[in-house]
Coordinates of C-alpha atoms in Angstrom, one line a residue:
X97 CA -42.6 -124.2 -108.4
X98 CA -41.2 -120.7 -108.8
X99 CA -43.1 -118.4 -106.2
X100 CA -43.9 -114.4 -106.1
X101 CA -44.6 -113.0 -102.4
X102 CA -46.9 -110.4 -101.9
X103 CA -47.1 -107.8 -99.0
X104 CA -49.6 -105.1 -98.1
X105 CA -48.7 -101.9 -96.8
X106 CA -51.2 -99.7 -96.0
X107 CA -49.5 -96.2 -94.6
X108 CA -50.2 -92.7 -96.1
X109 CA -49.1 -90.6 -92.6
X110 CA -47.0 -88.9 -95.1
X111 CA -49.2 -88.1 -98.1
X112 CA -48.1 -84.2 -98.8
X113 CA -52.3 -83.2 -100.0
X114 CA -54.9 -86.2 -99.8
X115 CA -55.5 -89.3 -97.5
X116 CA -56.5 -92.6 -98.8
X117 CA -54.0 -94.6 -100.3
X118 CA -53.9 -96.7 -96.7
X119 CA -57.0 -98.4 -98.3
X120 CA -55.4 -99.7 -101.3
X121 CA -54.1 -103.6 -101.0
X122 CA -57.5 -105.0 -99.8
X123 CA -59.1 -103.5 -102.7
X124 CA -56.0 -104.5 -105.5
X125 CA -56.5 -108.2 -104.2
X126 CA -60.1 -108.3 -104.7
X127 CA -59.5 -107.5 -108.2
X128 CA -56.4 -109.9 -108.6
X129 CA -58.9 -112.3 -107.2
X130 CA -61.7 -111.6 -109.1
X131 CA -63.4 -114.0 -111.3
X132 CA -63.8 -111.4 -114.0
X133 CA -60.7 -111.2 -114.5
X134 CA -57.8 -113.4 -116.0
X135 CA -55.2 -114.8 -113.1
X136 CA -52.6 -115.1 -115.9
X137 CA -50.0 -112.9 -117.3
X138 CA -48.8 -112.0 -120.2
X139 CA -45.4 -113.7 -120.6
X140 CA -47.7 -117.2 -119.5
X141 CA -48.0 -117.7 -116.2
X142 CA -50.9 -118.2 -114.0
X143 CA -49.8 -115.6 -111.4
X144 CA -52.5 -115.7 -109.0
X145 CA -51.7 -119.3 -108.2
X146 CA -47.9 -118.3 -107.8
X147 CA -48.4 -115.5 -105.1
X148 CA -47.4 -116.0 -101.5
X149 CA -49.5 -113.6 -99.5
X150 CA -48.3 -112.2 -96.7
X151 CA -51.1 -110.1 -95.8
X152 CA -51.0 -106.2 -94.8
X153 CA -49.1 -105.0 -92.2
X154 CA -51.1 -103.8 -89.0
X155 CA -49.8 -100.4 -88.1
X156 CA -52.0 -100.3 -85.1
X157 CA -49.5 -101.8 -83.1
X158 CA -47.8 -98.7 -82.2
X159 CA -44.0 -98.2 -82.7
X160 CA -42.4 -96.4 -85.8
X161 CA -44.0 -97.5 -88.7
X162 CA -40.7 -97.7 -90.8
X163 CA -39.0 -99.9 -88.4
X164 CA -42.1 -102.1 -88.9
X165 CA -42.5 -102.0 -92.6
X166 CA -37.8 -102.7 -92.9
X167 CA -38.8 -105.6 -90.2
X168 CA -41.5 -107.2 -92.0
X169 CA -40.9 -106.4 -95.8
X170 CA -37.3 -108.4 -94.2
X171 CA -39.7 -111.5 -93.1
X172 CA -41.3 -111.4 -96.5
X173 CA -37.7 -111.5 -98.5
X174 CA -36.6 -114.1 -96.0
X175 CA -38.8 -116.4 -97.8
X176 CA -37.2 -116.8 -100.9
X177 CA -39.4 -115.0 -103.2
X178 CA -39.0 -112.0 -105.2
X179 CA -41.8 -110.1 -103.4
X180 CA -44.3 -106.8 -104.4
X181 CA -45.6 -104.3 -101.7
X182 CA -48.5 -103.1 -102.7
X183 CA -48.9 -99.3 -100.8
X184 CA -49.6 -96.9 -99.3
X185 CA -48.2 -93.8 -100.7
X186 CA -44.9 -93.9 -101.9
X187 CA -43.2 -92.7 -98.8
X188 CA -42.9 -96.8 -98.3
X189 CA -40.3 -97.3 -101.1
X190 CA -37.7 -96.2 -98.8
X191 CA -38.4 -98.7 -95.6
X192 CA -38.7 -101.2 -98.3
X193 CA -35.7 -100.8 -100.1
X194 CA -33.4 -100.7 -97.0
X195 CA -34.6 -104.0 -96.7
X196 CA -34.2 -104.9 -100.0
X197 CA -30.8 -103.4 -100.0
X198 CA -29.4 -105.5 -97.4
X199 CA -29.8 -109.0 -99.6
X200 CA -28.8 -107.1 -103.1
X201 CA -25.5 -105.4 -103.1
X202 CA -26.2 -104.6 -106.8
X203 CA -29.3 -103.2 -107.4
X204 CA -31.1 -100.5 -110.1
X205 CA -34.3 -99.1 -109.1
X206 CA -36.6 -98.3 -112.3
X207 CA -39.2 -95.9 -111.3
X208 CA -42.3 -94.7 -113.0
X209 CA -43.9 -91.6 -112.2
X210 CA -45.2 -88.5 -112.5
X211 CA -43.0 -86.9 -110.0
X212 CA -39.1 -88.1 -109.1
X213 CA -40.2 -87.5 -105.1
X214 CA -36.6 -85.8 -104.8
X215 CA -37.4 -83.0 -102.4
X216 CA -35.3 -82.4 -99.2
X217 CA -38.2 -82.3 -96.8
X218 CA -41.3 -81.3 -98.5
X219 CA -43.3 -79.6 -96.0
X220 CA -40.9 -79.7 -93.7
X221 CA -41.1 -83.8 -93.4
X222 CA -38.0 -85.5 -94.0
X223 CA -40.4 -88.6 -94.6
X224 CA -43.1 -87.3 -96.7
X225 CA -43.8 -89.2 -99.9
X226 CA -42.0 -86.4 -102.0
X227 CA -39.0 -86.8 -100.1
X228 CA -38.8 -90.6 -100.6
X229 CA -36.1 -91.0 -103.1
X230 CA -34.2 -88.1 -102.0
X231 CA -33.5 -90.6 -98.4
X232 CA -33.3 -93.6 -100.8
X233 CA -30.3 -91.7 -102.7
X234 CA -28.6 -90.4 -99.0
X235 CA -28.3 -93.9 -98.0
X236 CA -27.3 -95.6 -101.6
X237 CA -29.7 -98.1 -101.3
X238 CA -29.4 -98.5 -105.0
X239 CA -26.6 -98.1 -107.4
X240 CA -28.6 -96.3 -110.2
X241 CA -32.0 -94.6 -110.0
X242 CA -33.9 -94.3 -113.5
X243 CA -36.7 -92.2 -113.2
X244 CA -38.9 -92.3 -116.5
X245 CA -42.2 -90.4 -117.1
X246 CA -41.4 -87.4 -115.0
X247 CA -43.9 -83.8 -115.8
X248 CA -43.5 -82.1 -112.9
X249 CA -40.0 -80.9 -112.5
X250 CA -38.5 -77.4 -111.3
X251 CA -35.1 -76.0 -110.5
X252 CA -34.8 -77.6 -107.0
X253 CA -35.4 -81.0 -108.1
X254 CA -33.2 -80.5 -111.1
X255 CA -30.6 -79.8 -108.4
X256 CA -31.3 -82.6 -106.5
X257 CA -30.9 -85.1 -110.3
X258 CA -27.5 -83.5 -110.5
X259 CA -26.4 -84.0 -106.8
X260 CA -27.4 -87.9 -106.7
X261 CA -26.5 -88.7 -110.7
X262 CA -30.3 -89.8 -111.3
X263 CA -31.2 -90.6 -114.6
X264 CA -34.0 -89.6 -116.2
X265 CA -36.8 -89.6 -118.6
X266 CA -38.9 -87.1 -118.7
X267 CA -42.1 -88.0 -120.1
X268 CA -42.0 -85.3 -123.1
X269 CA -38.7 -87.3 -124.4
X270 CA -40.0 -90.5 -124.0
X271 CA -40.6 -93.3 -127.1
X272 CA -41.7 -96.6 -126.6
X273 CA -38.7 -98.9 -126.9
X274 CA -36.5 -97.2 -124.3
X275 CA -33.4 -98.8 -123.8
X276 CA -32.5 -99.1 -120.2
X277 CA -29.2 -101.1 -120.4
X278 CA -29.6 -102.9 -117.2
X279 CA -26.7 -104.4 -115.5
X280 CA -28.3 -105.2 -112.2
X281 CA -30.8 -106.7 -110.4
X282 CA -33.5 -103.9 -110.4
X283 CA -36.7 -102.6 -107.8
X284 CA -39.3 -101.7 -109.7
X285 CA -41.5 -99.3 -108.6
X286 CA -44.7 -97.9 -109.8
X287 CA -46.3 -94.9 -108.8
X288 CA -50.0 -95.4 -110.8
X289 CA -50.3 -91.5 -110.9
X290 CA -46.9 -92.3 -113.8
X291 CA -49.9 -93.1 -115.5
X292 CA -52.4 -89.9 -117.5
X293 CA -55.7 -89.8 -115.5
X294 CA -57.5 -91.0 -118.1
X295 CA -56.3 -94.6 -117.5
X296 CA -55.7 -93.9 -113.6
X297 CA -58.2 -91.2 -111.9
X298 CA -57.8 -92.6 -108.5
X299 CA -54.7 -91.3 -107.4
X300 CA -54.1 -88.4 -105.3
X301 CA -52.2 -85.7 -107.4
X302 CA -53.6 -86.5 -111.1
X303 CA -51.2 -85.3 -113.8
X304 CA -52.4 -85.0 -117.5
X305 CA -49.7 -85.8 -120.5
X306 CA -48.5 -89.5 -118.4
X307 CA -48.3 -92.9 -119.8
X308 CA -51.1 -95.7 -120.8
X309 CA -51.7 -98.6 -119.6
X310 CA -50.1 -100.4 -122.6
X311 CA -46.7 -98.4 -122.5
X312 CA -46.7 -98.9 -119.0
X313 CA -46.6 -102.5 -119.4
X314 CA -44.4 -102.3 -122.4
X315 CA -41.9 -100.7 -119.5
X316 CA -41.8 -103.5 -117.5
X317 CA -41.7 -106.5 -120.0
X318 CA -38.5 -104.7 -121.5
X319 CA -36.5 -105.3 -118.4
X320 CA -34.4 -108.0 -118.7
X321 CA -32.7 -108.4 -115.6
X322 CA -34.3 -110.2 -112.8
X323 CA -36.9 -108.4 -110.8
X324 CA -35.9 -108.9 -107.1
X325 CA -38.7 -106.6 -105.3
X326 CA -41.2 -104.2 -106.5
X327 CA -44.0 -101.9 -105.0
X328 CA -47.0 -100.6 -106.7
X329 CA -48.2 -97.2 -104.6
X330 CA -50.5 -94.3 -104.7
X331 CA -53.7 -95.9 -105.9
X332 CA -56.4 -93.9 -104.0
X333 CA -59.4 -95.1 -103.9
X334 CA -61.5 -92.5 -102.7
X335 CA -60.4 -90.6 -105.6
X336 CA -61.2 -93.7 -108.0
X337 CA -63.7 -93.9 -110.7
X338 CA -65.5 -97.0 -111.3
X339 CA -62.6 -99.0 -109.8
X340 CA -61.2 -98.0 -112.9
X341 CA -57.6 -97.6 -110.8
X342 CA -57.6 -100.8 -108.7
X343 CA -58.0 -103.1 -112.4
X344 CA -55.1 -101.2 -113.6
X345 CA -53.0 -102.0 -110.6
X346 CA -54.0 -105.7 -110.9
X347 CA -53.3 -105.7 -113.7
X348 CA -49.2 -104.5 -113.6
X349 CA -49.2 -106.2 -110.1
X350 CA -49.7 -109.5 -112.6
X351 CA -47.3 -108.4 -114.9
X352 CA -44.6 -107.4 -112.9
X353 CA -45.2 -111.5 -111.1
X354 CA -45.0 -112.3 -114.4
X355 CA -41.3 -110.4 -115.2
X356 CA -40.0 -111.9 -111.8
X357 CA -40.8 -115.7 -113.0
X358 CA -39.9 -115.4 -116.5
X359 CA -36.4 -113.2 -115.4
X360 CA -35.1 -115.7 -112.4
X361 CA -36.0 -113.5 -110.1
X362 CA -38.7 -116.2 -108.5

């Protein structure tokens, strides 16, 4: 039977305004795990039974944390599995994806977000989770970036679209049924503050005018090219409401298990 792997990654060293996201995978897994919930997803499979959990990565350890998180996001893809990181801030996405590089010479990366996290070295930190993408795109650790959602540009980051060839969506342009013409294996990855505060209060920079829940799935079941690896970031909760935030994450953490089995990516 197919299999999803799942890895926690709880680092927020280089959140740019608020701590707190380093408490985020225990909290997502209670809710996968909860009984109030369903364990199955929408495209029909019981996901919950399908996940191969790794655990969360113990930082305490000492050594450079991105060294750790390439090593052991590596263990987890050694297993076979399409696997989802579940953060952190979104500083982890690059890490993950040089690991995820290394066993996809194609690959698309299909972000959602608020903010395309293009900046040279925001603050002054090469590795802060603005800058993410921007080190992503230095090493081509993808072939294409498609950033959709985006609300927060300005000139510099414009610059920085046109210097790496990023496409983008910004959030005011988009419809429901986006084509993304996909011609690779694709990362996935999910910044929850993509989605309007409304549906997502507990992330650290909220940004009115973002997506729903339901276009955000809608998103993910369109692509039809297998899901290799994914990472769902940013959820804060200390800035949560509710635990309004941590269901929502569960709940696209299901969906996007349920993409990778029903794409041949598991």
């Amino acid at each position: 039977m197919a299999k999803v792997s799942l890895l926690g990654i709880p680092h927020d060293a280089n959140s740019s305004y608020l701590k707190g996201p380093a408490e985020a995978p225990p909290l997502i897994r209670r809710e996968l795990h909860s009984d109030a919930h369903t364990s199955w997803s929408e495209t029909g499979f019981d996901v919950v039974d399908r996940l191969v959990d790794h655990g969360d990565i113990d930082f305490a350890q000492g050594g450079d944390p991105w060294e750790r998180i390439e090593s052991e996001v590596g263990r987890a893809l050694d297993a076979g599995h399409p696997l989802i990181s579940l953060g952190g801030d979104h500083a982890i996405a690059w890490p993950v994806l040089r690991a995820a590089r290394r066993r996809h010479p194609k690959l698309t990366i299909v972000q959602i977000d608020a903010h395309p996290d293009m900046y040279d070295a925001y603050q002054d930190n090469p590795r802060s989770h603005t800058s993410s993408f921007a080190r992503i795109m230095e090493e081509r650790l993808a072939d294409r970036l498609i950033q959709i959602g985006l609300r927060t540009l300005n000139d510099e980051l414009r610059g920085q679209f046109e210097r790496f060839g990023v496409e983008v969506v910004e959030m005011r342009y988009f419809k429901e049924g986006l084509p993304l013409d996909l011609k690779t294996p694709v990362y996935l990855s999910v910044d929850l503050d993509g989605l309007d505060p409304a549906f997502a209060p507990g992330v650290s920079h909220r940004e009115p005018g973002g997506f729903t829940t339901r276009q955000v799935i809608g998103l993910i079941q369109s692509i039809d090219q297998p899901i290799v690896a994914a990472d769902v970031v940013e959820y804060n909760p200390r800035q949560d409401v509710s635990n309004i935030t941590a269901l929502v994450a569960a709940k696209l953490v299901k969906e996007i298990a349920g993409m990778m089995l029903k794409t041949g990516a598991a």
